[in-house]
PDB file of C-alpha atoms in Angstrom:
ATOM      1  CA  UNK A   1      17.114  44.982  38.252  1.00  0.00           C
ATOM      2  CA  UNK A   2      17.718  48.684  37.967  1.00  0.00           C
ATOM      3  CA  UNK A   3      20.427  50.039  35.672  1.00  0.00           C
ATOM      4  CA  UNK A   4      21.737  53.462  34.729  1.00  0.00           C
ATOM      5  CA  UNK A   5      23.613  54.030  31.471  1.00  0.00           C
ATOM      6  CA  UNK A   6      25.703  57.081  30.693  1.00  0.00           C
ATOM      7  CA  UNK A   7      27.112  56.645  27.190  1.00  0.00           C
ATOM      8  CA  UNK A   8      29.353  59.731  27.082  1.00  0.00           C
ATOM      9  CA  UNK A   9      32.649  59.107  28.894  1.00  0.00           C
ATOM     10  CA  UNK A  10      33.756  62.661  28.161  1.00  0.00           C
ATOM     11  CA  UNK A  11      32.248  65.867  26.870  1.00  0.00           C
ATOM     12  CA  UNK A  12      33.579  69.335  26.307  1.00  0.00           C
ATOM     13  CA  UNK A  13      31.798  72.628  25.882  1.00  0.00           C
ATOM     14  CA  UNK A  14      32.743  76.239  25.359  1.00  0.00           C
ATOM     15  CA  UNK A  15      32.188  78.587  28.248  1.00  0.00           C
ATOM     16  CA  UNK A  16      28.720  80.226  28.231  1.00  0.00           C
ATOM     17  CA  UNK A  17      27.247  77.559  25.942  1.00  0.00           C
ATOM     18  CA  UNK A  18      24.678  74.935  26.957  1.00  0.00           C
ATOM     19  CA  UNK A  19      25.509  71.238  27.215  1.00  0.00           C
ATOM     20  CA  UNK A  20      23.394  68.094  27.547  1.00  0.00           C
ATOM     21  CA  UNK A  21      24.640  65.044  29.428  1.00  0.00           C
ATOM     22  CA  UNK A  22      22.823  61.845  28.541  1.00  0.00           C
ATOM     23  CA  UNK A  23      21.333  59.329  30.952  1.00  0.00           C
ATOM     24  CA  UNK A  24      19.089  56.369  30.239  1.00  0.00           C
ATOM     25  CA  UNK A  25      17.705  54.034  32.841  1.00  0.00           C
ATOM     26  CA  UNK A  26      16.078  50.670  33.108  1.00  0.00           C
ATOM     27  CA  UNK A  27      13.646  49.687  35.823  1.00  0.00           C
ATOM     28  CA  UNK A  28      10.452  47.715  36.271  1.00  0.00           C
ATOM     29  CA  UNK A  29       9.425  49.853  39.231  1.00  0.00           C
ATOM     30  CA  UNK A  30       6.473  52.187  38.870  1.00  0.00           C
ATOM     31  CA  UNK A  31       7.755  54.654  41.449  1.00  0.00           C
ATOM     32  CA  UNK A  32      11.337  55.816  41.237  1.00  0.00           C
ATOM     33  CA  UNK A  33      13.494  58.893  41.533  1.00  0.00           C
ATOM     34  CA  UNK A  34      16.258  60.187  39.295  1.00  0.00           C
ATOM     35  CA  UNK A  35      19.195  62.258  40.500  1.00  0.00           C
ATOM     36  CA  UNK A  36      22.205  64.044  39.119  1.00  0.00           C
ATOM     37  CA  UNK A  37      25.364  64.587  41.168  1.00  0.00           C
ATOM     38  CA  UNK A  38      28.499  66.563  40.400  1.00  0.00           C
ATOM     39  CA  UNK A  39      31.922  65.353  41.527  1.00  0.00           C
ATOM     40  CA  UNK A  40      34.678  67.964  41.128  1.00  0.00           C
ATOM     41  CA  UNK A  41      38.338  67.054  41.257  1.00  0.00           C
ATOM     42  CA  UNK A  42      38.280  67.548  45.037  1.00  0.00           C
ATOM     43  CA  UNK A  43      36.133  64.424  45.213  1.00  0.00           C
ATOM     44  CA  UNK A  44      32.982  65.369  47.096  1.00  0.00           C
ATOM     45  CA  UNK A  45      29.534  64.439  45.755  1.00  0.00           C
ATOM     46  CA  UNK A  46      27.334  67.477  45.193  1.00  0.00           C
ATOM     47  CA  UNK A  47      23.585  67.005  44.704  1.00  0.00           C
ATOM     48  CA  UNK A  48      22.307  68.934  41.680  1.00  0.00           C
ATOM     49  CA  UNK A  49      18.749  67.970  40.827  1.00  0.00           C
ATOM     50  CA  UNK A  50      15.990  65.412  41.463  1.00  0.00           C
ATOM     51  CA  UNK A  51      13.053  64.178  39.357  1.00  0.00           C
ATOM     52  CA  UNK A  52      10.333  61.877  40.637  1.00  0.00           C
ATOM     53  CA  UNK A  53       8.785  59.437  38.190  1.00  0.00           C
ATOM     54  CA  UNK A  54       5.326  60.888  38.764  1.00  0.00           C
ATOM     55  CA  UNK A  55       6.408  64.508  38.404  1.00  0.00           C
ATOM     56  CA  UNK A  56       4.734  65.912  35.303  1.00  0.00           C
ATOM     57  CA  UNK A  57       7.059  68.867  34.902  1.00  0.00           C
ATOM     58  CA  UNK A  58      10.770  68.694  34.280  1.00  0.00           C
ATOM     59  CA  UNK A  59      12.837  69.621  37.324  1.00  0.00           C
ATOM     60  CA  UNK A  60      14.901  72.804  37.255  1.00  0.00           C
ATOM     61  CA  UNK A  61      17.475  74.178  39.702  1.00  0.00           C
ATOM     62  CA  UNK A  62      19.118  77.391  38.578  1.00  0.00           C
ATOM     63  CA  UNK A  63      21.243  76.607  35.515  1.00  0.00           C
ATOM     64  CA  UNK A  64      20.433  72.902  35.759  1.00  0.00           C
ATOM     65  CA  UNK A  65      17.386  71.286  34.220  1.00  0.00           C
ATOM     66  CA  UNK A  66      16.450  67.656  33.824  1.00  0.00           C
ATOM     67  CA  UNK A  67      14.933  66.650  30.494  1.00  0.00           C
ATOM     68  CA  UNK A  68      12.747  63.749  31.649  1.00  0.00           C
ATOM     69  CA  UNK A  69      11.273  61.557  28.899  1.00  0.00           C
ATOM     70  CA  UNK A  70       9.544  58.715  30.702  1.00  0.00           C
ATOM     71  CA  UNK A  71       8.518  56.714  27.641  1.00  0.00           C
ATOM     72  CA  UNK A  72      12.103  56.726  26.403  1.00  0.00           C
ATOM     73  CA  UNK A  73      13.455  56.137  29.920  1.00  0.00           C
ATOM     74  CA  UNK A  74      15.842  59.041  29.655  1.00  0.00           C
ATOM     75  CA  UNK A  75      16.776  61.718  32.172  1.00  0.00           C
ATOM     76  CA  UNK A  76      19.269  64.011  30.503  1.00  0.00           C
ATOM     77  CA  UNK A  77      20.903  66.866  32.404  1.00  0.00           C
ATOM     78  CA  UNK A  78      21.037  70.230  30.668  1.00  0.00           C
ATOM     79  CA  UNK A  79      23.489  72.825  31.942  1.00  0.00           C
ATOM     80  CA  UNK A  80      22.868  76.269  30.533  1.00  0.00           C
ATOM     81  CA  UNK A  81      25.506  79.010  30.268  1.00  0.00           C
ATOM     82  CA  UNK A  82      28.427  76.740  31.193  1.00  0.00           C
ATOM     83  CA  UNK A  83      31.065  78.087  33.542  1.00  0.00           C
ATOM     84  CA  UNK A  84      34.660  77.007  34.043  1.00  0.00           C
ATOM     85  CA  UNK A  85      33.689  75.753  37.493  1.00  0.00           C
ATOM     86  CA  UNK A  86      31.307  73.254  35.895  1.00  0.00           C
ATOM     87  CA  UNK A  87      34.274  71.117  34.840  1.00  0.00           C
ATOM     88  CA  UNK A  88      33.776  67.887  36.798  1.00  0.00           C
ATOM     89  CA  UNK A  89      32.442  64.337  36.665  1.00  0.00           C
ATOM     90  CA  UNK A  90      28.667  64.099  36.493  1.00  0.00           C
ATOM     91  CA  UNK A  91      26.763  61.065  37.719  1.00  0.00           C
ATOM     92  CA  UNK A  92      23.185  60.083  37.025  1.00  0.00           C
ATOM     93  CA  UNK A  93      21.549  57.936  39.710  1.00  0.00           C
ATOM     94  CA  UNK A  94      18.220  56.233  40.377  1.00  0.00           C
ATOM     95  CA  UNK A  95      16.361  55.210  43.490  1.00  0.00           C
ATOM     96  CA  UNK A  96      13.511  52.775  43.934  1.00  0.00           C
ATOM     97  CA  UNK A  97      10.773  54.787  45.666  1.00  0.00           C
ATOM     98  CA  UNK A  98       8.367  51.956  46.291  1.00  0.00           C
ATOM     99  CA  UNK A  99       9.847  51.818  49.789  1.00  0.00           C
ATOM    100  CA  UNK A 100       8.597  54.245  52.367  1.00  0.00           C
ATOM    101  CA  UNK A 101      10.616  56.544  54.549  1.00  0.00           C
ATOM    102  CA  UNK A 102      14.279  57.180  54.045  1.00  0.00           C
ATOM    103  CA  UNK A 103      15.259  54.215  51.910  1.00  0.00           C
ATOM    104  CA  UNK A 104      17.835  55.976  49.762  1.00  0.00           C
ATOM    105  CA  UNK A 105      19.696  53.165  48.035  1.00  0.00           C
ATOM    106  CA  UNK A 106      21.009  54.751  44.855  1.00  0.00           C
ATOM    107  CA  UNK A 107      22.156  53.053  41.653  1.00  0.00           C
ATOM    108  CA  UNK A 108      24.774  55.156  39.847  1.00  0.00           C
ATOM    109  CA  UNK A 109      25.908  55.334  36.238  1.00  0.00           C
ATOM    110  CA  UNK A 110      29.576  55.313  35.254  1.00  0.00           C
ATOM    111  CA  UNK A 111      29.672  59.084  34.871  1.00  0.00           C
ATOM    112  CA  UNK A 112      30.513  61.679  32.235  1.00  0.00           C
ATOM    113  CA  UNK A 113      33.569  63.886  32.539  1.00  0.00           C
ATOM    114  CA  UNK A 114      32.727  67.433  31.437  1.00  0.00           C
ATOM    115  CA  UNK A 115      35.422  69.903  30.468  1.00  0.00           C
ATOM    116  CA  UNK A 116      34.469  73.556  30.017  1.00  0.00           C
ATOM    117  CA  UNK A 117      36.859  75.483  27.767  1.00  0.00           C
ATOM    118  CA  UNK A 118      37.306  79.262  27.936  1.00  0.00           C
TER     119      UNK A 118
ATOM    120  CA  UNK B   1      24.365  72.646  60.857  1.00  0.00           C
ATOM    121  CA  UNK B   2      27.366  70.476  60.082  1.00  0.00           C
ATOM    122  CA  UNK B   3      27.150  68.171  57.090  1.00  0.00           C
ATOM    123  CA  UNK B   4      27.992  64.497  56.963  1.00  0.00           C
ATOM    124  CA  UNK B   5      31.452  64.105  58.458  1.00  0.00           C
ATOM    125  CA  UNK B   6      33.774  61.351  57.365  1.00  0.00           C
ATOM    126  CA  UNK B   7      37.181  60.658  58.787  1.00  0.00           C
ATOM    127  CA  UNK B   8      39.876  60.191  58.008  1.00  0.00           C
ATOM    128  CA  UNK B   9      39.854  61.855  54.587  1.00  0.00           C
ATOM    129  CA  UNK B  10      42.832  59.802  53.492  1.00  0.00           C
ATOM    130  CA  UNK B  11      43.946  56.455  54.893  1.00  0.00           C
ATOM    131  CA  UNK B  12      46.959  54.381  53.929  1.00  0.00           C
ATOM    132  CA  UNK B  13      47.167  50.775  55.027  1.00  0.00           C
ATOM    133  CA  UNK B  14      49.586  47.953  54.270  1.00  0.00           C
ATOM    134  CA  UNK B  15      48.213  44.718  52.904  1.00  0.00           C
ATOM    135  CA  UNK B  16      46.831  42.598  55.724  1.00  0.00           C
ATOM    136  CA  UNK B  17      46.059  45.503  58.077  1.00  0.00           C
ATOM    137  CA  UNK B  18      42.620  46.630  59.166  1.00  0.00           C
ATOM    138  CA  UNK B  19      40.934  49.819  57.954  1.00  0.00           C
ATOM    139  CA  UNK B  20      38.285  51.631  59.987  1.00  0.00           C
ATOM    140  CA  UNK B  21      36.280  54.359  58.302  1.00  0.00           C
ATOM    141  CA  UNK B  22      34.012  56.615  60.322  1.00  0.00           C
ATOM    142  CA  UNK B  23      30.886  58.497  59.364  1.00  0.00           C
ATOM    143  CA  UNK B  24      28.947  60.930  61.527  1.00  0.00           C
ATOM    144  CA  UNK B  25      25.550  61.622  59.936  1.00  0.00           C
ATOM    145  CA  UNK B  26      23.907  65.001  59.883  1.00  0.00           C
ATOM    146  CA  UNK B  27      22.060  65.953  63.046  1.00  0.00           C
ATOM    147  CA  UNK B  28      18.640  64.336  63.148  1.00  0.00           C
ATOM    148  CA  UNK B  29      19.472  61.783  60.442  1.00  0.00           C
ATOM    149  CA  UNK B  30      18.867  58.174  61.394  1.00  0.00           C
ATOM    150  CA  UNK B  31      19.661  56.520  58.051  1.00  0.00           C
ATOM    151  CA  UNK B  32      23.246  55.863  56.910  1.00  0.00           C
ATOM    152  CA  UNK B  33      24.467  54.461  53.608  1.00  0.00           C
ATOM    153  CA  UNK B  34      27.941  53.414  52.532  1.00  0.00           C
ATOM    154  CA  UNK B  35      29.102  53.462  48.912  1.00  0.00           C
ATOM    155  CA  UNK B  36      32.386  52.508  47.278  1.00  0.00           C
ATOM    156  CA  UNK B  37      33.884  54.223  44.246  1.00  0.00           C
ATOM    157  CA  UNK B  38      36.650  52.436  42.388  1.00  0.00           C
ATOM    158  CA  UNK B  39      38.921  54.610  40.203  1.00  0.00           C
ATOM    159  CA  UNK B  40      37.151  55.965  37.126  1.00  0.00           C
ATOM    160  CA  UNK B  41      33.842  54.333  38.090  1.00  0.00           C
ATOM    161  CA  UNK B  42      30.536  55.387  39.604  1.00  0.00           C
ATOM    162  CA  UNK B  43      29.552  54.785  43.197  1.00  0.00           C
ATOM    163  CA  UNK B  44      28.368  51.304  44.158  1.00  0.00           C
ATOM    164  CA  UNK B  45      25.971  50.768  47.060  1.00  0.00           C
ATOM    165  CA  UNK B  46      27.379  48.683  49.883  1.00  0.00           C
ATOM    166  CA  UNK B  47      25.115  48.825  52.931  1.00  0.00           C
ATOM    167  CA  UNK B  48      22.189  50.697  54.487  1.00  0.00           C
ATOM    168  CA  UNK B  49      21.922  51.015  58.254  1.00  0.00           C
ATOM    169  CA  UNK B  50      19.615  52.535  60.795  1.00  0.00           C
ATOM    170  CA  UNK B  51      20.529  52.877  64.442  1.00  0.00           C
ATOM    171  CA  UNK B  52      21.713  49.466  65.682  1.00  0.00           C
ATOM    172  CA  UNK B  53      20.282  47.709  62.617  1.00  0.00           C
ATOM    173  CA  UNK B  54      21.584  46.636  59.228  1.00  0.00           C
ATOM    174  CA  UNK B  55      18.677  47.065  56.822  1.00  0.00           C
ATOM    175  CA  UNK B  56      20.268  46.131  53.489  1.00  0.00           C
ATOM    176  CA  UNK B  57      23.776  44.742  53.039  1.00  0.00           C
ATOM    177  CA  UNK B  58      23.281  43.415  49.530  1.00  0.00           C
ATOM    178  CA  UNK B  59      26.312  45.316  48.218  1.00  0.00           C
ATOM    179  CA  UNK B  60      28.778  44.258  50.892  1.00  0.00           C
ATOM    180  CA  UNK B  61      31.496  41.762  49.983  1.00  0.00           C
ATOM    181  CA  UNK B  62      30.845  38.511  51.824  1.00  0.00           C
ATOM    182  CA  UNK B  63      34.187  38.450  53.608  1.00  0.00           C
ATOM    183  CA  UNK B  64      36.370  40.967  55.459  1.00  0.00           C
ATOM    184  CA  UNK B  65      33.835  43.827  55.311  1.00  0.00           C
ATOM    185  CA  UNK B  66      31.468  44.791  58.118  1.00  0.00           C
ATOM    186  CA  UNK B  67      29.485  47.867  59.098  1.00  0.00           C
ATOM    187  CA  UNK B  68      27.768  49.109  62.214  1.00  0.00           C
ATOM    188  CA  UNK B  69      25.768  52.119  63.333  1.00  0.00           C
ATOM    189  CA  UNK B  70      25.612  52.014  67.127  1.00  0.00           C
ATOM    190  CA  UNK B  71      23.102  53.777  69.312  1.00  0.00           C
ATOM    191  CA  UNK B  72      25.765  56.307  70.243  1.00  0.00           C
ATOM    192  CA  UNK B  73      28.605  57.446  68.028  1.00  0.00           C
ATOM    193  CA  UNK B  74      29.445  57.312  64.348  1.00  0.00           C
ATOM    194  CA  UNK B  75      28.820  54.590  61.830  1.00  0.00           C
ATOM    195  CA  UNK B  76      31.906  52.451  61.198  1.00  0.00           C
ATOM    196  CA  UNK B  77      32.864  50.609  58.023  1.00  0.00           C
ATOM    197  CA  UNK B  78      35.515  48.042  58.870  1.00  0.00           C
ATOM    198  CA  UNK B  79      37.698  46.243  56.364  1.00  0.00           C
ATOM    199  CA  UNK B  80      39.846  43.442  57.734  1.00  0.00           C
ATOM    200  CA  UNK B  81      43.043  42.156  56.100  1.00  0.00           C
ATOM    201  CA  UNK B  82      42.966  44.769  53.353  1.00  0.00           C
ATOM    202  CA  UNK B  83      44.153  43.911  49.843  1.00  0.00           C
ATOM    203  CA  UNK B  84      45.204  46.193  46.976  1.00  0.00           C
ATOM    204  CA  UNK B  85      41.774  45.809  45.360  1.00  0.00           C
ATOM    205  CA  UNK B  86      40.195  47.525  48.373  1.00  0.00           C
ATOM    206  CA  UNK B  87      41.851  50.807  47.341  1.00  0.00           C
ATOM    207  CA  UNK B  88      38.959  53.122  46.560  1.00  0.00           C
ATOM    208  CA  UNK B  89      37.005  56.101  47.775  1.00  0.00           C
ATOM    209  CA  UNK B  90      34.383  55.206  50.363  1.00  0.00           C
ATOM    210  CA  UNK B  91      31.437  57.561  50.700  1.00  0.00           C
ATOM    211  CA  UNK B  92      28.892  57.787  53.451  1.00  0.00           C
ATOM    212  CA  UNK B  93      25.481  59.402  53.010  1.00  0.00           C
ATOM    213  CA  UNK B  94      22.758  60.114  55.540  1.00  0.00           C
ATOM    214  CA  UNK B  95      19.089  61.024  55.442  1.00  0.00           C
ATOM    215  CA  UNK B  96      15.966  61.476  57.512  1.00  0.00           C
ATOM    216  CA  UNK B  97      12.723  59.737  56.509  1.00  0.00           C
ATOM    217  CA  UNK B  98      12.757  61.747  53.273  1.00  0.00           C
ATOM    218  CA  UNK B  99      14.016  61.423  49.688  1.00  0.00           C
ATOM    219  CA  UNK B 100      17.144  63.552  49.942  1.00  0.00           C
ATOM    220  CA  UNK B 101      20.408  61.980  51.036  1.00  0.00           C
ATOM    221  CA  UNK B 102      23.501  64.055  51.824  1.00  0.00           C
ATOM    222  CA  UNK B 103      26.978  62.770  51.092  1.00  0.00           C
ATOM    223  CA  UNK B 104      30.150  63.181  53.083  1.00  0.00           C
ATOM    224  CA  UNK B 105      33.426  64.097  51.421  1.00  0.00           C
ATOM    225  CA  UNK B 106      34.611  60.510  51.326  1.00  0.00           C
ATOM    226  CA  UNK B 107      37.580  58.566  52.650  1.00  0.00           C
ATOM    227  CA  UNK B 108      40.266  57.673  50.153  1.00  0.00           C
ATOM    228  CA  UNK B 109      41.767  54.330  51.117  1.00  0.00           C
ATOM    229  CA  UNK B 110      45.094  53.355  49.624  1.00  0.00           C
ATOM    230  CA  UNK B 111      46.470  49.879  50.235  1.00  0.00           C
ATOM    231  CA  UNK B 112      50.220  49.561  49.704  1.00  0.00           C
TER     232      UNK B 112
END
């Protein structure tokens, strides 16, 4: 069975500094995808970044990068130059990609609450 | 291009009533997923539907919960005889035949 573990219930960071949010996963699948979502206090789920298990390079999207270490089964999110608007819950998620087409069943971690201080 | 639309955004029901949550997927999306988020927890998969078919309902409670995605109209998540433990945020996501799924803003159900 697939499992996502986020061991940091809460993190804080000073504005303009970088922060790393931890995520480890467990799966026996050979083909899988890893996602990070942001959930601000308003409640919506905002897609941030995606990494496929066969992607050789770490994914990057603007200030977000995913530090993918396959052997260690970790997929940490790095946010550079933190902004006050980054304060939110952050969820790591995984999808089994052995299915074809649009099978997007996601397994989520418990989340990390990030607070950015001025 | 409108995103995934969920309504209502907030729903209050008394114990024993029925709750109906609606989800209109993005245009061109034929896959719909429902997730439930209990307070201070991550999202938990409930059900995956394509038009007129339930593909995977492994996360649905065995009783009182049902979902449909008819040929015409939105997907409906129906909860009969609601109890306090059903209070949660319910999210819908949709996708094409591709990796990326888009989430709606959720429906916050409160059972009083």
